[in-house]
Coordinates of N, CA, C and O in Angstrom, one line a residue:
X9 N -2.6 -15.4 8.2 CA -2.9 -15.0 6.8 C -3.0 -16.3 6.0 O -2.2 -16.6 5.2
X10 N -4.1 -17.1 6.3 CA -4.5 -18.2 5.5 C -3.4 -19.3 5.3 O -3.3 -19.9 4.2
X11 N -2.5 -19.5 6.2 CA -1.5 -20.5 6.1 C -0.3 -20.1 5.2 O 0.7 -20.8 5.3
X12 N -0.4 -19.2 4.4 CA 0.7 -18.8 3.5 C 1.7 -18.0 4.4 O 1.3 -17.2 5.2
X13 N 3.0 -18.3 4.1 CA 4.0 -17.6 4.9 C 4.0 -16.1 4.7 O 3.8 -15.6 3.6
X14 N 4.2 -15.4 5.8 CA 4.3 -14.0 5.7 C 5.7 -13.5 5.8 O 6.6 -14.3 6.2
X15 N 6.0 -12.3 5.4 CA 7.3 -11.7 5.5 C 7.2 -10.3 6.2 O 6.1 -9.7 6.1
X16 N 8.2 -9.9 6.8 CA 8.3 -8.5 7.4 C 9.1 -7.6 6.5 O 10.2 -8.0 6.0
X17 N 8.5 -6.5 6.2 CA 9.2 -5.5 5.3 C 9.2 -4.1 6.0 O 8.4 -3.8 6.8
X18 N 10.2 -3.4 5.6 CA 10.3 -2.0 6.0 C 10.4 -1.2 4.7 O 11.3 -1.4 3.9
X19 N 9.4 -0.3 4.5 CA 9.3 0.4 3.3 C 9.6 1.9 3.6 O 9.0 2.5 4.5
X20 N 10.6 2.5 2.9 CA 10.9 3.9 3.1 C 10.9 4.5 1.7 O 11.1 3.9 0.7
X21 N 10.6 5.8 1.7 CA 10.5 6.5 0.5 C 10.9 8.0 0.6 O 10.8 8.6 1.7
X22 N 11.4 8.5 -0.5 CA 11.7 9.9 -0.6 C 11.2 10.4 -2.0 O 11.7 10.0 -3.0
X23 N 10.1 11.1 -1.9 CA 9.4 11.6 -3.2 C 9.7 13.1 -3.3 O 9.4 13.8 -2.3
X24 N 10.1 13.5 -4.5 CA 10.3 14.9 -4.7 C 9.0 15.7 -4.6 O 8.0 15.3 -5.2
X25 N 9.0 16.8 -3.8 CA 7.7 17.5 -3.6 C 7.8 19.0 -3.9 O 7.0 19.7 -3.5
X26 N 8.7 19.4 -4.8 CA 8.9 20.8 -5.1 C 7.8 21.2 -6.1 O 7.6 22.4 -6.3
X27 N 7.1 20.3 -6.7 CA 6.0 20.6 -7.7 C 4.7 20.0 -7.2 O 4.7 19.1 -6.4
X28 N 3.6 20.6 -7.7 CA 2.3 20.0 -7.3 C 2.2 18.5 -7.7 O 1.6 17.7 -7.0
X29 N 2.8 18.2 -8.9 CA 2.8 16.8 -9.4 C 3.5 15.9 -8.3 O 3.1 14.8 -8.0
X30 N 4.7 16.4 -7.8 CA 5.4 15.6 -6.8 C 4.7 15.4 -5.6 O 4.7 14.4 -4.9
X31 N 3.9 16.5 -5.1 CA 3.1 16.4 -3.9 C 2.0 15.4 -4.1 O 1.7 14.6 -3.2
X32 N 1.4 15.3 -5.3 CA 0.4 14.3 -5.6 C 1.0 12.9 -5.5 O 0.4 11.9 -5.0
X33 N 2.2 12.7 -6.1 CA 2.9 11.4 -6.0 C 3.1 11.0 -4.6 O 2.9 9.8 -4.2
X34 N 3.6 12.0 -3.8 CA 3.8 11.7 -2.4 C 2.6 11.2 -1.7 O 2.6 10.2 -0.9
X35 N 1.5 11.9 -1.9 CA 0.2 11.4 -1.2 C -0.2 10.0 -1.7 O -0.7 9.2 -1.0
X36 N 0.0 9.8 -3.0 CA -0.4 8.5 -3.6 C 0.5 7.4 -3.0 O 0.0 6.3 -2.6
X37 N 1.8 7.6 -2.9 CA 2.7 6.6 -2.3 C 2.3 6.3 -0.9 O 2.2 5.2 -0.4
X38 N 2.0 7.4 -0.1 CA 1.6 7.2 1.3 C 0.3 6.4 1.4 O 0.2 5.5 2.2
X39 N -0.7 6.7 0.5 CA -1.9 5.9 0.5 C -1.7 4.4 0.2 O -2.3 3.6 0.8
X40 N -0.8 4.2 -0.8 CA -0.5 2.8 -1.1 C 0.1 2.1 0.1 O -0.3 1.0 0.4
X41 N 1.1 2.7 0.7 CA 1.7 2.1 1.9 C 0.8 1.9 3.0 O 0.8 0.9 3.7
X42 N -0.2 2.8 3.2 CA -1.1 2.7 4.3 C -2.1 1.5 4.1 O -2.6 0.9 5.0
X43 N -2.3 1.1 2.8 CA -3.1 0.0 2.5 C -2.5 -1.3 2.8 O -3.1 -2.4 3.0
X44 N -1.1 -1.3 3.0 CA -0.4 -2.6 3.2 C 0.2 -2.7 4.6 O 0.6 -3.8 5.1
X45 N 0.4 -1.5 5.3 CA 1.2 -1.6 6.5 C 0.8 -0.4 7.4 O -0.2 0.3 7.3
X46 N 1.7 -0.2 8.4 CA 1.5 0.8 9.4 C 2.6 1.9 9.3 O 3.8 1.5 9.3
X47 N 2.3 3.1 9.3 CA 3.2 4.2 9.3 C 3.9 4.3 10.7 O 3.2 4.3 11.7
X48 N 5.2 4.3 10.7 CA 6.0 4.4 12.0 C 6.8 5.7 12.0 O 7.2 6.1 13.1
X49 N 7.0 6.3 10.9 CA 7.6 7.6 10.8 C 7.0 8.2 9.5 O 6.4 7.6 8.8
X50 N 7.3 9.5 9.3 CA 6.7 10.2 8.2 C 6.8 9.4 6.8 O 5.8 9.3 6.1
X51 N 7.9 8.9 6.5 CA 8.1 8.2 5.2 C 8.6 6.8 5.4 O 9.3 6.2 4.6
X52 N 8.1 6.1 6.5 CA 8.6 4.8 6.9 C 7.4 4.0 7.3 O 6.6 4.4 8.2
X53 N 7.2 2.8 6.7 CA 6.1 1.9 7.0 C 6.6 0.5 7.3 O 7.6 0.0 6.7
X54 N 6.0 -0.1 8.3 CA 6.3 -1.5 8.7 C 5.1 -2.3 8.0 O 4.0 -1.9 8.1
X55 N 5.5 -3.4 7.3 CA 4.5 -4.1 6.5 C 4.7 -5.6 6.8 O 5.9 -6.1 6.8
X56 N 3.7 -6.3 7.1 CA 3.7 -7.8 7.2 C 2.7 -8.2 6.2 O 1.5 -7.9 6.2
X57 N 3.2 -9.0 5.2 CA 2.4 -9.4 4.1 C 2.9 -10.8 3.5 O 3.9 -11.3 3.9
X58 N 2.1 -11.3 2.6 CA 2.4 -12.5 1.8 C 3.2 -12.1 0.6 O 3.2 -10.9 0.2
X59 N 3.8 -13.0 -0.1 CA 4.6 -12.7 -1.3 C 3.7 -12.1 -2.4 O 4.1 -11.2 -3.1
X60 N 2.4 -12.6 -2.5 CA 1.5 -12.0 -3.5 C 1.2 -10.6 -3.2 O 1.1 -9.7 -4.1
X61 N 1.0 -10.2 -1.9 CA 0.8 -8.9 -1.5 C 2.0 -8.0 -1.8 O 1.8 -6.8 -2.2
X62 N 3.2 -8.5 -1.6 CA 4.4 -7.7 -1.8 C 4.5 -7.4 -3.3 O 4.8 -6.3 -3.7
X63 N 4.1 -8.4 -4.2 CA 4.2 -8.1 -5.6 C 3.2 -7.0 -6.0 O 3.5 -6.1 -6.8
X64 N 2.0 -7.0 -5.4 CA 1.0 -6.0 -5.7 C 1.5 -4.6 -5.2 O 1.3 -3.6 -5.8
X65 N 2.1 -4.6 -4.0 CA 2.6 -3.4 -3.4 C 3.7 -2.8 -4.3 O 3.7 -1.6 -4.6
X66 N 4.7 -3.6 -4.7 CA 5.7 -3.1 -5.6 C 5.2 -2.6 -6.9 O 5.6 -1.5 -7.4
X67 N 4.3 -3.3 -7.5 CA 3.7 -2.9 -8.7 C 3.0 -1.5 -8.6 O 3.2 -0.6 -9.4
X68 N 2.2 -1.4 -7.5 CA 1.5 -0.1 -7.3 C 2.4 1.1 -7.1 O 2.3 2.2 -7.6
X69 N 3.5 0.8 -6.3 CA 4.5 1.9 -6.1 C 5.2 2.2 -7.3 O 5.5 3.4 -7.6
X70 N 5.6 1.2 -8.1 CA 6.3 1.5 -9.4 C 5.5 2.4 -10.3 O 6.0 3.3 -11.0
X71 N 4.1 2.2 -10.3 CA 3.3 3.0 -11.1 C 3.1 4.4 -10.6 O 2.8 5.4 -11.3
X72 N 3.2 4.6 -9.3 CA 3.0 5.9 -8.6 C 4.1 6.9 -8.7 O 3.9 8.1 -8.6
X73 N 5.3 6.4 -8.8 CA 6.5 7.3 -8.7 C 7.0 7.7 -10.1 O 6.7 7.1 -11.1
X74 N 7.9 8.7 -10.0 CA 8.7 9.1 -11.2 C 10.1 8.6 -10.9 O 10.7 9.1 -10.0
X75 N 10.5 7.5 -11.6 CA 11.7 6.9 -11.2 C 13.0 7.7 -11.4 O 14.1 7.4 -10.9
X76 N 12.9 8.9 -12.1 CA 14.0 9.7 -12.2 C 14.2 10.7 -11.1 O 15.2 11.4 -10.9
X77 N 13.1 10.9 -10.3 CA 13.1 11.9 -9.2 C 12.8 11.3 -7.8 O 13.2 11.9 -6.8
X78 N 12.2 10.1 -7.7 CA 11.7 9.5 -6.5 C 12.5 8.3 -6.2 O 13.0 7.6 -7.1
X79 N 12.5 7.9 -4.9 CA 13.3 6.7 -4.5 C 12.4 6.0 -3.4 O 11.9 6.6 -2.5
X80 N 12.3 4.7 -3.6 CA 11.6 3.8 -2.6 C 12.6 2.7 -2.3 O 13.1 2.1 -3.2
X81 N 12.7 2.4 -1.0 CA 13.5 1.2 -0.6 C 12.6 0.3 0.2 O 11.9 0.7 1.0
X82 N 12.7 -1.0 -0.2 CA 11.9 -2.0 0.5 C 12.9 -3.0 1.1 O 13.6 -3.7 0.3
X83 N 13.0 -3.1 2.4 CA 13.9 -4.0 3.1 C 13.1 -5.2 3.5 O 12.2 -5.1 4.3
X84 N 13.5 -6.3 3.1 CA 12.9 -7.6 3.5 C 13.7 -8.0 4.7 O 14.9 -8.2 4.7
X85 N 13.0 -8.1 5.9 CA 13.7 -8.4 7.1 C 13.5 -9.9 7.5 O 12.6 -10.6 6.9
X86 N 14.3 -10.4 8.4 CA 14.1 -11.8 8.8 C 12.7 -12.0 9.4 O 12.1 -11.0 9.9
X87 N 12.2 -13.2 9.4 CA 10.9 -13.5 9.9 C 10.7 -13.0 11.3 O 11.5 -13.2 12.1
X88 N 9.6 -12.3 11.5 CA 9.2 -11.7 12.8 C 10.2 -10.7 13.3 O 10.1 -10.4 14.5
X89 N 11.0 -10.1 12.5 CA 11.9 -9.1 12.9 C 11.2 -7.9 13.5 O 11.7 -7.2 14.4
X90 N 10.0 -7.6 13.0 CA 9.3 -6.4 13.4 C 8.7 -6.6 14.8 O 8.3 -5.6 15.5
X91 N 8.7 -7.8 15.3 CA 8.3 -8.1 16.7 C 9.3 -7.7 17.7 O 9.0 -7.6 18.9
X92 N 10.5 -7.5 17.3 CA 11.6 -7.2 18.2 C 12.4 -6.0 17.8 O 13.6 -6.0 17.6
X93 N 11.7 -4.8 17.8 CA 12.3 -3.6 17.4 C 12.5 -2.7 18.7 O 11.6 -2.6 19.5
X94 N 13.6 -2.2 18.8 CA 13.9 -1.3 20.0 C 13.4 0.1 19.6 O 13.7 0.7 18.6
X95 N 12.6 0.7 20.5 CA 12.1 2.0 20.3 C 12.7 3.0 21.3 O 12.9 2.7 22.5
X96 N 12.9 4.2 20.8 CA 13.4 5.3 21.7 C 12.4 6.4 21.4 O 12.0 6.7 20.3
X97 N 11.9 7.1 22.4 CA 11.0 8.2 22.2 C 9.5 7.7 22.2 O 9.2 6.7 22.8
X98 N 8.7 8.3 21.4 CA 7.3 8.1 21.2 C 7.1 6.6 21.0 O 7.6 6.0 20.0
X99 N 6.2 5.9 21.8 CA 6.0 4.5 21.6 C 5.2 4.2 20.4 O 4.4 5.0 19.9
X100 N 5.3 2.9 20.0 CA 4.6 2.4 18.8 C 3.1 2.4 19.2 O 2.7 2.0 20.2
X101 N 2.3 2.9 18.2 CA 0.8 2.9 18.4 C 0.1 1.6 17.9 O -1.0 1.3 18.4
X102 N 0.7 1.0 16.9 CA 0.1 -0.2 16.4 C 1.1 -1.3 16.2 O 2.3 -1.1 15.8
X103 N 0.8 -2.5 16.6 CA 1.6 -3.7 16.4 C 1.8 -3.9 14.9 O 0.8 -3.8 14.1
X104 N 2.9 -4.4 14.4 CA 3.1 -4.6 13.0 C 2.2 -5.6 12.4 O 1.9 -5.7 11.2
X105 N 1.6 -6.5 13.2 CA 0.7 -7.5 12.8 C -0.7 -7.1 12.9 O -1.6 -7.9 12.7
X106 N -1.0 -5.8 13.2 CA -2.3 -5.3 13.1 C -3.0 -4.9 14.4 O -4.0 -4.2 14.4
X107 N -2.6 -5.4 15.6 CA -3.2 -5.1 16.8 C -2.9 -3.7 17.3 O -1.7 -3.3 17.2
X108 N -3.9 -3.1 17.9 CA -3.6 -1.7 18.5 C -2.9 -1.9 19.8 O -3.2 -2.7 20.6
X109 N -1.8 -1.1 20.0 CA -1.0 -1.2 21.2 C -1.5 0.0 22.1 O -1.6 1.1 21.7
X110 N -1.9 -0.4 23.3 CA -2.4 0.6 24.3 C -1.3 1.0 25.3 O -0.5 0.2 25.7

């Protein structure tokens, strides 16, 4: 990524979906996360990005949610932590750094 240091993030969210408005917010949050990382579970994304990308991600997510009803957690992990994840069950389909895993 152009020599700029990257970071590993784990993004998780819980968006209230009892209303059509909440369902729209959920879809929007998922689309935002898909633009920055790879879905590894229904509401969990692995993201490898630069600090500037993280700032854009956080800003977009803040605009998308209702802060009184929705919750997003962004865990900043040690460098390359996503390279050493233990999996149980269905294997990872995509490497956190973008390569397709076969």
